[in-house]
PDB file of C-alpha atoms in Angstrom:
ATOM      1  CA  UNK A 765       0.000   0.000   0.000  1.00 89.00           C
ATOM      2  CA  UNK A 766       1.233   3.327  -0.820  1.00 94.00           C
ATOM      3  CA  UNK A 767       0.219   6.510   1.181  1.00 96.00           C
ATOM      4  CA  UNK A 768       0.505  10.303   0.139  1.00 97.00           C
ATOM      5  CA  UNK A 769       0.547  12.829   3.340  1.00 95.00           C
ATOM      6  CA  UNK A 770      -0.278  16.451   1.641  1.00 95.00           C
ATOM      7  CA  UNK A 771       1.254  19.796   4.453  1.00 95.00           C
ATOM      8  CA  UNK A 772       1.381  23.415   3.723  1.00 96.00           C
ATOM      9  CA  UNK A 773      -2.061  24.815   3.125  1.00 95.00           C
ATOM     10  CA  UNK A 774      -3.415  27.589   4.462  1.00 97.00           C
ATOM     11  CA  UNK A 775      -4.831  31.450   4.330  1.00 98.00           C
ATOM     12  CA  UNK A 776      -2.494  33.608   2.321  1.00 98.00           C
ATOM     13  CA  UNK A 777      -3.517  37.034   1.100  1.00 98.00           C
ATOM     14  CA  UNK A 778      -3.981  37.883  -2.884  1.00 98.00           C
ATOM     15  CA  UNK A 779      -0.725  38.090  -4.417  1.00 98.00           C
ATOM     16  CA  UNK A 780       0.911  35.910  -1.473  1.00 98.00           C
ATOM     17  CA  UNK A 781       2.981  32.626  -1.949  1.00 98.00           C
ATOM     18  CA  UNK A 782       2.276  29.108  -0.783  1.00 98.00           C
ATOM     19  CA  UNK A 783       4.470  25.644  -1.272  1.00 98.00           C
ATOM     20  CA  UNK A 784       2.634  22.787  -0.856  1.00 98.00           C
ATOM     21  CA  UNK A 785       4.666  19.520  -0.199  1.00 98.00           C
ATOM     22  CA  UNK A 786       3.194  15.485  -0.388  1.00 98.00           C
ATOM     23  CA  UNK A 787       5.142  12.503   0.452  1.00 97.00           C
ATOM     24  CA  UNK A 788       4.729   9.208  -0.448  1.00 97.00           C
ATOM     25  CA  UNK A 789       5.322   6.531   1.728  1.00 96.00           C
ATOM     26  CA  UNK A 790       4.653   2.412   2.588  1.00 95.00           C
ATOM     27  CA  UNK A 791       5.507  -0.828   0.446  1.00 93.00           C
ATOM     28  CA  UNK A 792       6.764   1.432  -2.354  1.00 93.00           C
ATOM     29  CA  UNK A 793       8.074  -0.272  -5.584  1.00 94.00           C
ATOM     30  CA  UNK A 794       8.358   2.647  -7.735  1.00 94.00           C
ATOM     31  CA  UNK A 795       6.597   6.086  -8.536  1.00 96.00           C
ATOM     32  CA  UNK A 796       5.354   6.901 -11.809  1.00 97.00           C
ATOM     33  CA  UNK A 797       3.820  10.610 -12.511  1.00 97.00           C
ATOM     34  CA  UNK A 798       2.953  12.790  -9.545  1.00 98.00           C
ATOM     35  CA  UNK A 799       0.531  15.472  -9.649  1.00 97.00           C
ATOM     36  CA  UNK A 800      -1.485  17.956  -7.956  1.00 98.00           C
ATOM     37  CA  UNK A 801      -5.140  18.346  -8.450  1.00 98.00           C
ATOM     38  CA  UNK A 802      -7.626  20.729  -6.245  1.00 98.00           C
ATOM     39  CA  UNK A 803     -11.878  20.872  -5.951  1.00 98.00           C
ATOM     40  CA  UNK A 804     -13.156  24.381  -5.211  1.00 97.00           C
ATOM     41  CA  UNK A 805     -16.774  24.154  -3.543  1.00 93.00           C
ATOM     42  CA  UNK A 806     -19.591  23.428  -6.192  1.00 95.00           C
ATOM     43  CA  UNK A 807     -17.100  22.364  -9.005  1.00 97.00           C
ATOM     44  CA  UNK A 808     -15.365  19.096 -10.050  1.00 97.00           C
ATOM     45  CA  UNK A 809     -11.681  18.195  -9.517  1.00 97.00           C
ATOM     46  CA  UNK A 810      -9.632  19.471 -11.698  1.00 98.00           C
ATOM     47  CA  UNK A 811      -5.468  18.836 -13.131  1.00 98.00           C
ATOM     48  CA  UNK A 812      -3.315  21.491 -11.763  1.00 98.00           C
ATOM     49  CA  UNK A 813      -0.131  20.168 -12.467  1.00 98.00           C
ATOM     50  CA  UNK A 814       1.873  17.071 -13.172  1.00 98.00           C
ATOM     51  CA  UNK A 815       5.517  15.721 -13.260  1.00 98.00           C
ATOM     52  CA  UNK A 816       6.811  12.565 -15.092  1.00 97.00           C
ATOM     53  CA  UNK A 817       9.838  10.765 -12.733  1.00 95.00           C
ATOM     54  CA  UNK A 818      12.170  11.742 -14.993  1.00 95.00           C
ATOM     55  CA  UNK A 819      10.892  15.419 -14.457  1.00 95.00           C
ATOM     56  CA  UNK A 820       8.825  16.284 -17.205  1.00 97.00           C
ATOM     57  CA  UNK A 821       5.686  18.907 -16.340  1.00 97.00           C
ATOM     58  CA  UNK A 822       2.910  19.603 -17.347  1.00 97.00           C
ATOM     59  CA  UNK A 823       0.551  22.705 -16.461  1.00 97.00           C
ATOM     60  CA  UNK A 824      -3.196  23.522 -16.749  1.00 97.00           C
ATOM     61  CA  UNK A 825      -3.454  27.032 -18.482  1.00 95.00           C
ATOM     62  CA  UNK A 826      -4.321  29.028 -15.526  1.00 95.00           C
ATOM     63  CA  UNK A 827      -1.336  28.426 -13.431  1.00 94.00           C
ATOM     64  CA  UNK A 828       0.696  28.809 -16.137  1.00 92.00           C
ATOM     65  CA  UNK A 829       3.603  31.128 -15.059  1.00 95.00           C
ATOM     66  CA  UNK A 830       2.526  31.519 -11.424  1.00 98.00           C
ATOM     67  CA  UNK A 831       2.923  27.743 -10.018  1.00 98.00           C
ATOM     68  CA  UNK A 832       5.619  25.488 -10.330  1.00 98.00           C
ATOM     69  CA  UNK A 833       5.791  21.548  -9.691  1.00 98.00           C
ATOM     70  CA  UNK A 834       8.996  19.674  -8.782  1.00 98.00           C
ATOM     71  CA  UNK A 835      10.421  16.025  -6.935  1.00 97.00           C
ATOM     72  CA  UNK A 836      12.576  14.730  -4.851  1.00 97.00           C
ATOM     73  CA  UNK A 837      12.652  11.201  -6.152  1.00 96.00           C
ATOM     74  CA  UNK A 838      14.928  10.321  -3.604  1.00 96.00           C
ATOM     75  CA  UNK A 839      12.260  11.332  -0.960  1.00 96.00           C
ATOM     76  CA  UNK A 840       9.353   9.899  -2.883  1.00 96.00           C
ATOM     77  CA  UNK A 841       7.634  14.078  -2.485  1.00 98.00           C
ATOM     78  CA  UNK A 842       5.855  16.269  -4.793  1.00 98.00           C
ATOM     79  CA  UNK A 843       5.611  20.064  -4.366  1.00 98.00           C
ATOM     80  CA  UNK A 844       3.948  22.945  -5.647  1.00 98.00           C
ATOM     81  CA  UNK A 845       5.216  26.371  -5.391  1.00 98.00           C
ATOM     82  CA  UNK A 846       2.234  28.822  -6.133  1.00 98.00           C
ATOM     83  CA  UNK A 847       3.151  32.477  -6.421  1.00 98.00           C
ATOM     84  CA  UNK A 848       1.009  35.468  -7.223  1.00 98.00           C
ATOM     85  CA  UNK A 849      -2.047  33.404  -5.649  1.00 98.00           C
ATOM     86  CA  UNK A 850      -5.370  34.766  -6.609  1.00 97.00           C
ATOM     87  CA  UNK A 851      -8.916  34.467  -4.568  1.00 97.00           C
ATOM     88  CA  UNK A 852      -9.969  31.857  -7.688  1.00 96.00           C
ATOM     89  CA  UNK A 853      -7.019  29.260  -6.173  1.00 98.00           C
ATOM     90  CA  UNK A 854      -8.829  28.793  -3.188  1.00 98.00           C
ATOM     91  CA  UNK A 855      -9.822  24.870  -3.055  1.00 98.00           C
ATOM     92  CA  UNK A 856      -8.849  21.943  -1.653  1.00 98.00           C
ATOM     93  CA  UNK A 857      -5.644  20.663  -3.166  1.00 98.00           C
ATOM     94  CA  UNK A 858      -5.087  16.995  -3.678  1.00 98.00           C
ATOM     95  CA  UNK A 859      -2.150  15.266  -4.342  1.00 98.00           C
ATOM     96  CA  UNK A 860      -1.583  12.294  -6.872  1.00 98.00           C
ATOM     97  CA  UNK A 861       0.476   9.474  -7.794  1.00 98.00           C
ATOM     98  CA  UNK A 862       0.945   6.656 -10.069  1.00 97.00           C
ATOM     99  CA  UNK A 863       2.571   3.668  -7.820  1.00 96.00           C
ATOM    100  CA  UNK A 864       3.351   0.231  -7.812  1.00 95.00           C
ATOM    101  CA  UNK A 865       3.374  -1.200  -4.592  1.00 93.00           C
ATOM    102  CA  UNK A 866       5.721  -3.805  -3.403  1.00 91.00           C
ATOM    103  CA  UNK A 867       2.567  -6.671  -3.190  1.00 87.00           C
ATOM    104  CA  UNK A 868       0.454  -7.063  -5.054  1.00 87.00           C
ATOM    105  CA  UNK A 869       3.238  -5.326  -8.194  1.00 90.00           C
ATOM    106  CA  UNK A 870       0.290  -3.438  -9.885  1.00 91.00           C
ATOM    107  CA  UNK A 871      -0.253   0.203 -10.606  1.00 92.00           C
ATOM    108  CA  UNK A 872      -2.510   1.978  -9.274  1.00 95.00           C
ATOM    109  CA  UNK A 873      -3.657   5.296  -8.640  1.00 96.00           C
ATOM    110  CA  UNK A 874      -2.968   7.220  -5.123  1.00 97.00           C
ATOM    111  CA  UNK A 875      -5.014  10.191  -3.424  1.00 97.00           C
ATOM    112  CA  UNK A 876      -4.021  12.498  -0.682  1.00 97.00           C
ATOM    113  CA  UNK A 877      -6.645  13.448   1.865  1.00 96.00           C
ATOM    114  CA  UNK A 878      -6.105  16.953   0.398  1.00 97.00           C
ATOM    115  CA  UNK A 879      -5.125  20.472   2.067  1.00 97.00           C
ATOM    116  CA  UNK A 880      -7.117  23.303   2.081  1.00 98.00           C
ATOM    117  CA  UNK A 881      -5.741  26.853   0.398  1.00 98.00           C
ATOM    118  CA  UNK A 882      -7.613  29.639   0.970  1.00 98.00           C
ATOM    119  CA  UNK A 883      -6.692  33.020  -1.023  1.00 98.00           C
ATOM    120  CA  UNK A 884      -8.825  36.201   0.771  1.00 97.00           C
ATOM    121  CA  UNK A 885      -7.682  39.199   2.341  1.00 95.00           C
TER     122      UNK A 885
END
């Protein structure tokens, strides 16, 4: 079993910074992509970001230039760095992974339990 453990949400003002970190932990085998989704009240969840393990990203249009995804491979963690943060951000963010556990050797598909940003003055 693999488990992701999302930290660093929280209130931050418009135009304010957050980095949001998730580790991965358990009978890891191997890590595929990471990624970071979020679900604002009333609306589906949605892609943020994503990163291949060898570090390739990918970005949804509207954090384009304001949010950036990395990895520590070596620490099995995922983060987000969102700049220039905007009262539309607020949601729940949720991290993501595509794992194979150690038994049963299958992949599957991993959810945080999510952490809340909130963008307001």
């Amino acid at each position: 079993q693999v488990h992701l453990v999302e930290s660093g949400g929280g209130l931050v003002q418009p135009g304010g910074s957050l980095r949001l970190s998730c580790a991965a932990s358990g009978s890891i085998f191997s890590i595929n992509d990471m990624g970071w989704y979020r679900q604002a009240p009333g609306k589906e969840r949605e892609l943020v970001a994503a990163i291949s393990s060898t570090g390739s990203t990918n970005y949804k249009d509207f954090v384009k230039g304001r949010f950036t995804i990395s990895r520590d491979n070596a620490k099995n963690t995922v983060y987000l760095q969102m700049n220039s943060l905007k009262p539309e951000d607020t949601a729940v963010y949720y991290c993501n992974a595509e794992a194979i556990a150690t038994m049963p050797r299958v992949l599957r598909n991993y959810w945080g339990q999510g952490t809340q940003v909130t963008v307001s003055s």
